[in-house]
GROMACS .gro file of C-alpha atoms in nm:
model
   81
    1GLU     CA    1   0.000   0.000   0.000
    2VAL     CA    2   0.130   0.343  -0.092
    3GLY     CA    3   0.002   0.663   0.062
    4VAL     CA    4   0.030   0.922   0.331
    5ALA     CA    5  -0.166   0.904   0.654
    6VAL     CA    6  -0.307   1.237   0.767
    7PRO     CA    7  -0.402   1.273   1.134
    8ARG     CA    8  -0.745   1.397   1.240
    9GLY     CA    9  -0.765   1.774   1.276
   10ARG     CA   10  -0.497   1.842   1.018
   11TRP     CA   11  -0.380   2.196   0.951
   12ASP     CA   12  -0.423   2.404   0.640
   13ILE     CA   13  -0.071   2.519   0.559
   14ASP     CA   14  -0.061   2.873   0.421
   15ALA     CA   15   0.313   2.878   0.344
   16TYR     CA   16   0.610   2.643   0.365
   17LEU     CA   17   0.876   2.877   0.507
   18GLU     CA   18   1.181   2.657   0.560
   19GLU     CA   19   1.305   2.302   0.522
   20THR     CA   20   1.639   2.155   0.628
   21ARG     CA   21   1.743   1.793   0.583
   22ARG     CA   22   2.038   1.575   0.674
   23PHE     CA   23   2.068   1.251   0.480
   24ARG     CA   24   2.192   0.988   0.726
   25GLY     CA   25   2.163   0.668   0.524
   26PRO     CA   26   2.059   0.526   0.189
   27VAL     CA   27   1.705   0.445   0.077
   28TYR     CA   28   1.658   0.185  -0.196
   29PRO     CA   29   1.370   0.096  -0.429
   30GLY     CA   30   1.133  -0.130  -0.237
   31ASP     CA   31   1.222   0.015   0.105
   32GLU     CA   32   0.934   0.112   0.330
   33ILE     CA   33   0.982   0.446   0.503
   34ARG     CA   34   0.809   0.602   0.800
   35VAL     CA   35   0.802   0.976   0.868
   36THR     CA   36   0.766   1.101   1.224
   37THR     CA   37   0.696   1.470   1.281
   38ARG     CA   38   0.707   1.635   1.624
   39VAL     CA   39   0.603   1.993   1.692
   40ARG     CA   40   0.896   2.173   1.854
   41ASP     CA   41   0.762   2.529   1.870
   42VAL     CA   42   0.444   2.725   1.800
   43ARG     CA   43   0.415   3.105   1.796
   44ARG     CA   44   0.202   3.378   1.644
   45SER     CA   45   0.334   3.549   1.334
   46ARG     CA   46   0.478   3.891   1.422
   47SER     CA   47   0.362   4.045   1.093
   48ASN     CA   48   0.018   3.881   1.084
   49PRO     CA   49  -0.134   3.774   1.419
   50ALA     CA   50  -0.405   3.576   1.235
   51ARG     CA   51  -0.131   3.331   1.136
   52GLY     CA   52   0.092   3.102   1.340
   53ILE     CA   53   0.444   2.974   1.278
   54VAL     CA   54   0.502   2.606   1.357
   55THR     CA   55   0.849   2.450   1.377
   56MET     CA   56   0.861   2.071   1.347
   57ASP     CA   57   1.136   1.811   1.384
   58VAL     CA   58   1.117   1.546   1.112
   59GLU     CA   59   1.271   1.196   1.119
   60VAL     CA   60   1.253   0.940   0.839
   61SER     CA   61   1.323   0.574   0.920
   62ASN     CA   62   1.339   0.265   0.701
   63GLN     CA   63   1.171  -0.072   0.757
   64HIS     CA   64   1.457  -0.175   0.990
   65GLY     CA   65   1.401   0.125   1.218
   66GLU     CA   66   1.722   0.293   1.098
   67MET     CA   67   1.705   0.672   1.068
   68VAL     CA   68   1.781   0.764   0.706
   69GLN     CA   69   1.694   1.135   0.717
   70SER     CA   70   1.635   1.406   0.976
   71GLY     CA   71   1.558   1.774   0.966
   72THR     CA   72   1.330   2.064   1.044
   73ASP     CA   73   1.022   2.210   0.873
   74VAL     CA   74   0.881   2.557   0.942
   75VAL     CA   75   0.529   2.635   0.817
   76MET     CA   76   0.274   2.915   0.848
   77VAL     CA   77  -0.079   2.812   0.943
   78GLY     CA   78  -0.404   2.983   1.038
   79ALA     CA   79  -0.401   3.069   1.410
   80ARG     CA   80  -0.683   2.977   1.645
   81GLY     CA   81  -0.850   3.223   1.878
   0.00000   0.00000   0.00000
């Protein structure tokens, strides 16, 4: 099965502001990968308080549990409240 699971209550991303990656190991055709994303920081946008800036740590592992990629994503989303 190929696809991306999206958790309930997903965000609408307004802008993808930054992405950094470190490639830690090879990935081959037929490998199964798993992406884990953890929210590291959330803050209101200074220029537009109706938006929030979310910083996330990203780890990609293969079917053996070996980390093959890591990095950070920064996105702008609609803020609540």
